[in-house]
Every structure is written in structure tokens, then in C-alpha cells.
Tab-separated table of C-alpha atoms in Angstrom:
chain	number	residue	atom	x	y	z
A	118	UNK	CA	18.954	15.721	-11.712
A	119	UNK	CA	22.085	15.141	-13.804
A	120	UNK	CA	23.008	16.965	-17.040
A	121	UNK	CA	22.541	13.703	-18.981
A	122	UNK	CA	18.973	13.417	-17.778
A	123	UNK	CA	18.303	17.067	-18.613
A	124	UNK	CA	19.626	16.473	-22.129
A	125	UNK	CA	17.396	13.403	-22.478
A	126	UNK	CA	14.275	15.388	-21.596
A	127	UNK	CA	15.014	18.094	-24.163
A	128	UNK	CA	14.682	15.689	-27.060
A	129	UNK	CA	12.898	12.452	-27.927
A	130	UNK	CA	14.687	9.545	-26.238
A	131	UNK	CA	14.017	7.311	-29.254
A	132	UNK	CA	14.566	9.331	-32.440
A	133	UNK	CA	16.442	12.296	-30.938
A	134	UNK	CA	14.223	15.030	-32.369
A	135	UNK	CA	14.220	18.231	-30.295
A	136	UNK	CA	11.160	19.893	-28.791
A	137	UNK	CA	10.741	22.991	-30.988
A	138	UNK	CA	7.811	24.907	-32.441
A	139	UNK	CA	5.037	22.420	-33.262
A	140	UNK	CA	6.948	19.376	-31.948
A	141	UNK	CA	5.809	18.648	-28.400
A	142	UNK	CA	7.399	15.956	-26.276
A	143	UNK	CA	5.431	13.854	-23.811
A	144	UNK	CA	7.110	12.441	-20.667
A	145	UNK	CA	7.198	8.740	-19.870
A	146	UNK	CA	4.039	7.629	-18.066
A	147	UNK	CA	5.937	6.183	-15.095
A	148	UNK	CA	9.138	8.213	-14.647
A	149	UNK	CA	10.629	11.653	-15.290
A	150	UNK	CA	13.782	10.516	-17.080
A	151	UNK	CA	12.776	10.710	-20.753
A	152	UNK	CA	10.291	12.218	-23.194
A	153	UNK	CA	8.917	11.078	-26.531
A	154	UNK	CA	7.569	12.763	-29.644
A	155	UNK	CA	5.063	9.995	-30.423
A	156	UNK	CA	3.569	6.728	-29.158
A	157	UNK	CA	5.539	4.835	-31.791
A	158	UNK	CA	8.827	6.219	-30.460
A	159	UNK	CA	7.797	5.303	-26.915
A	160	UNK	CA	7.024	1.725	-27.972
A	161	UNK	CA	10.321	1.424	-29.908
A	162	UNK	CA	12.287	2.649	-26.878
A	163	UNK	CA	10.533	0.498	-24.265
A	164	UNK	CA	13.015	-2.395	-24.242
A	165	UNK	CA	15.985	-0.042	-23.703
A	166	UNK	CA	14.264	2.137	-21.141
A	167	UNK	CA	12.384	-0.472	-19.089
A	168	UNK	CA	14.986	-1.176	-16.363
A	169	UNK	CA	15.847	2.500	-15.776
A	170	UNK	CA	12.153	3.359	-15.811
A	171	UNK	CA	11.252	0.796	-13.141
A	172	UNK	CA	14.138	1.916	-10.939
A	173	UNK	CA	13.242	5.595	-11.219
A	174	UNK	CA	9.511	4.927	-10.743
A	175	UNK	CA	10.330	3.060	-7.526
A	176	UNK	CA	12.465	5.987	-6.335
A	177	UNK	CA	9.658	8.467	-7.058
A	178	UNK	CA	7.097	6.315	-5.242
A	179	UNK	CA	9.385	5.915	-2.217
A	180	UNK	CA	9.815	9.667	-2.162
A	181	UNK	CA	6.051	10.109	-1.915
A	182	UNK	CA	5.617	7.238	0.533
A	183	UNK	CA	8.199	8.405	3.074
A	184	UNK	CA	7.720	12.157	2.729
A	185	UNK	CA	6.650	13.738	5.998
A	186	UNK	CA	3.205	15.332	5.539
A	187	UNK	CA	2.524	18.955	6.452
A	188	UNK	CA	-0.708	17.963	8.193
A	189	UNK	CA	-2.703	14.840	9.084
A	190	UNK	CA	-4.646	12.832	6.541
A	191	UNK	CA	-7.844	14.332	7.954
A	192	UNK	CA	-7.011	17.747	6.522
A	193	UNK	CA	-8.225	21.066	7.928
A	194	UNK	CA	-11.555	22.229	9.265
A	195	UNK	CA	-13.198	24.093	6.329
A	196	UNK	CA	-14.319	26.929	8.630
A	197	UNK	CA	-11.424	27.784	10.965
A	198	UNK	CA	-8.820	26.136	8.683
A	199	UNK	CA	-7.041	24.529	11.643
A	200	UNK	CA	-5.831	20.913	11.284
A	201	UNK	CA	-8.461	18.370	12.310
A	202	UNK	CA	-7.349	16.248	15.303
A	203	UNK	CA	-6.950	12.491	15.040
A	204	UNK	CA	-9.545	11.925	17.772
A	205	UNK	CA	-12.845	11.199	16.002
A	206	UNK	CA	-14.785	12.673	18.954
A	207	UNK	CA	-13.459	16.144	18.152
A	208	UNK	CA	-15.237	16.691	14.832
A	209	UNK	CA	-18.488	15.932	13.008
A	210	UNK	CA	-19.378	15.143	9.388
A	211	UNK	CA	-22.503	16.664	7.863
A	212	UNK	CA	-24.385	14.631	5.258
A	213	UNK	CA	-25.706	17.721	3.453
A	214	UNK	CA	-22.272	18.751	2.156
A	215	UNK	CA	-19.954	15.968	3.435
A	216	UNK	CA	-17.833	18.568	5.203
A	217	UNK	CA	-15.981	17.553	8.359
A	218	UNK	CA	-16.160	20.371	10.912
A	219	UNK	CA	-14.185	20.611	14.146
A	220	UNK	CA	-16.006	20.603	17.506
A	221	UNK	CA	-15.086	24.245	18.160
A	222	UNK	CA	-16.749	25.538	15.002
A	223	UNK	CA	-19.650	23.158	15.531
A	224	UNK	CA	-20.190	24.493	19.052
A	225	UNK	CA	-19.854	28.133	17.940
A	226	UNK	CA	-22.561	27.619	15.317
A	227	UNK	CA	-24.866	25.859	17.791
A	228	UNK	CA	-24.354	28.637	20.359
A	229	UNK	CA	-25.213	31.275	17.724
A	230	UNK	CA	-28.407	29.422	16.788
A	231	UNK	CA	-29.517	29.117	20.433
A	232	UNK	CA	-28.838	32.783	21.152
A	233	UNK	CA	-30.673	33.908	18.018
A	234	UNK	CA	-33.405	31.280	18.476
A	235	UNK	CA	-33.159	30.093	14.903
A	236	UNK	CA	-33.415	26.665	13.297
A	237	UNK	CA	-30.370	24.391	13.467
A	238	UNK	CA	-28.313	24.371	10.286
A	239	UNK	CA	-25.059	22.963	8.981
A	240	UNK	CA	-22.206	25.238	10.146
A	241	UNK	CA	-20.678	25.148	6.654
A	242	UNK	CA	-23.394	25.173	3.974
A	243	UNK	CA	-26.198	26.496	6.264
A	244	UNK	CA	-28.725	23.900	5.134
A	245	UNK	CA	-31.322	22.914	7.713
A	246	UNK	CA	-30.316	19.764	9.590
A	247	UNK	CA	-32.332	16.602	8.846
A	248	UNK	CA	-34.637	15.229	11.536
A	249	UNK	CA	-34.407	11.516	10.716
A	250	UNK	CA	-31.870	8.923	9.602
A	251	UNK	CA	-33.848	8.501	6.380
A	252	UNK	CA	-33.335	12.171	5.531
A	253	UNK	CA	-29.612	11.804	6.287
A	254	UNK	CA	-29.453	8.845	3.908
A	255	UNK	CA	-31.175	10.850	1.167
A	256	UNK	CA	-28.702	13.691	1.602
A	257	UNK	CA	-25.770	11.287	1.458
A	258	UNK	CA	-27.113	9.679	-1.728
A	259	UNK	CA	-27.301	13.129	-3.334
A	260	UNK	CA	-23.656	13.675	-2.450
A	261	UNK	CA	-22.817	10.258	-3.909
A	262	UNK	CA	-24.550	11.231	-7.161
A	263	UNK	CA	-22.369	14.360	-7.143
A	264	UNK	CA	-19.288	12.091	-7.004
A	265	UNK	CA	-18.308	13.205	-3.493
A	266	UNK	CA	-15.512	10.859	-2.279
A	267	UNK	CA	-16.348	11.341	1.424
A	268	UNK	CA	-19.999	10.383	0.935
A	269	UNK	CA	-19.065	7.474	-1.337
A	270	UNK	CA	-16.555	6.140	1.189
A	271	UNK	CA	-19.051	6.539	4.037
A	272	UNK	CA	-21.603	4.466	2.106
A	273	UNK	CA	-18.927	1.825	1.556
A	274	UNK	CA	-18.308	1.708	5.304
A	275	UNK	CA	-22.058	1.376	5.926
A	276	UNK	CA	-22.263	-1.557	3.529
A	277	UNK	CA	-19.357	-3.219	5.354
A	278	UNK	CA	-21.220	-2.862	8.656
A	279	UNK	CA	-24.166	-4.674	7.061
A	280	UNK	CA	-21.874	-7.470	5.872
A	281	UNK	CA	-22.380	-6.546	2.206
A	282	UNK	CA	-18.684	-6.541	1.311
A	283	UNK	CA	-19.238	-7.019	-2.412
A	284	UNK	CA	-21.490	-3.962	-2.522
A	285	UNK	CA	-19.046	-2.026	-0.358
A	286	UNK	CA	-16.207	-2.807	-2.745
A	287	UNK	CA	-17.682	-0.711	-5.564
A	288	UNK	CA	-18.132	2.320	-3.322
A	289	UNK	CA	-14.684	2.014	-1.774
A	290	UNK	CA	-12.937	1.562	-5.124
A	291	UNK	CA	-14.677	4.644	-6.501
A	292	UNK	CA	-13.747	6.718	-3.443
A	293	UNK	CA	-10.155	5.459	-3.647
A	294	UNK	CA	-9.943	6.460	-7.314
A	295	UNK	CA	-11.041	9.935	-6.237
A	296	UNK	CA	-8.126	10.054	-3.785
A	297	UNK	CA	-9.790	9.165	-0.479
A	298	UNK	CA	-7.145	7.781	1.925
A	299	UNK	CA	-9.685	6.096	4.204
A	300	UNK	CA	-11.099	4.154	1.255
A	301	UNK	CA	-7.623	2.901	0.339
A	302	UNK	CA	-7.049	1.773	3.918
A	303	UNK	CA	-10.392	-0.044	4.109
A	304	UNK	CA	-9.658	-1.761	0.793
A	305	UNK	CA	-6.353	-3.000	2.197
A	306	UNK	CA	-8.262	-4.631	5.068
A	307	UNK	CA	-10.739	-6.272	2.675
A	308	UNK	CA	-7.885	-7.743	0.639
A	309	UNK	CA	-6.111	-8.848	3.813
A	310	UNK	CA	-9.159	-10.657	5.227
A	311	UNK	CA	-10.649	-11.765	1.923
A	312	UNK	CA	-13.957	-10.004	2.560
A	313	UNK	CA	-15.850	-9.623	-0.719
A	314	UNK	CA	-12.632	-10.413	-2.619
A	315	UNK	CA	-9.969	-13.098	-2.701
A	316	UNK	CA	-7.059	-12.493	-0.350
A	317	UNK	CA	-4.365	-10.588	-2.206
A	318	UNK	CA	-1.199	-9.525	-0.372
A	319	UNK	CA	-0.015	-7.397	-3.286
A	320	UNK	CA	-3.219	-5.343	-3.418
A	321	UNK	CA	-3.265	-5.106	0.368
A	322	UNK	CA	0.195	-3.491	0.368
A	323	UNK	CA	-0.679	-1.290	-2.620
A	324	UNK	CA	-3.711	0.217	-0.909
A	325	UNK	CA	-1.819	0.650	2.375
A	326	UNK	CA	0.859	2.604	0.531
A	327	UNK	CA	-1.732	4.701	-1.304
A	328	UNK	CA	-3.390	5.489	2.020
A	329	UNK	CA	-0.022	6.571	3.440
A	330	UNK	CA	0.789	8.739	0.433
């Protein structure tokens, strides 16, 4: 970052007042180039700052979009903390807690239960496993009520399988707002195919980028 930019962030970009004592500056909503002492100053400075702001915001977004991730989008197994593989056959999701557990930890827990002759439980939260699909659905709905993005996204996928794309849209949008990458990707497909929504190339690309980030 240049010295000019550093100087800009030490005082209000509109009126020039410095950040001291009880005067707190707030950064621009979209970039890191300037700060303001009030909403009025931000509004007054908008016309002068707009072009630089858009350019810098695009640079920041590209930085996020093309940054190489430390792990996959699936994250780590919550038990062994090893990265989850891309192969969906190598892990399982439990509806009681919405945790995704790798096959190794799943097998270790099952082996322990067989050896000890105890009831089967979730390897993470230790709740007894449901016997029917109806019980699984009830557990998932409880996780949805708790605002769990994994459970919300899963319900969106289920609604898509049933052909209820309009109903799925609400679940997927909520999960996407909570940061779920899968939900963003599924939304991009809905906007591409026009399922439950009008086709929108701009929103398709937006959700693809959000999924990648």
C-alpha cells in the first residue's frame, strides 16, 4: 500500500479531520482506500471516490477469487481434523448435528460400538442414530431451526430433487448467506437453467465466484 493511501486512511477523505480521541473513522464499505468520519462525508465524497473505489473493489475480489486455498471447500473432518477428500463416498453427514465425518473416523466409531456391544451413535455428538427416514427429517428440521447452513442447504437440495425449485430457492439463498459454498454453486445452476427463477447470467457468475471464494 502506498504512502498516499496510508495518509488517506488516517483522516477523513472528505473533510480531512484526523482520527483522534472520540473521532472514529469508518472505512469505505467496498474498498480499503479511504475512511470517513460520518455518513454525510461519505455521501459528499462519493462522486470523487467512485471510480477508484470500483477499481480497488475489483482488485480485492480478484485477490479472493484467485487465491489458492489451504484446503478443499469440504473442510476438515471434525474428529481427526484431516482434510475431507473430494470423493463423496469417503465421508458421511449426520442429521443430528450436520457434521461431516470421514470414513476412517466413522469406521473407528462403529468398530468401538460393536466391540463394546453398545447402541449405535453419531461419532461426533454421540446422539443415538435414528431408525427411520422420518426421524432423520425431524433431526434435520431441528438443525434448520438452529440456522445450520449445512442442514438448510441439504433441504434445498431435497426440494430440488422433488422439482420444487421455488421452495428450494429460499433454503439455498439462506444457506448461501450463511457462507455455504455448495448453496452458492447450486444457485448458479438454478440461474443458468432458469429453474424456479428467470435465467440471469450475472447472478449465475456471481454465485459461481462466491462458491469459488
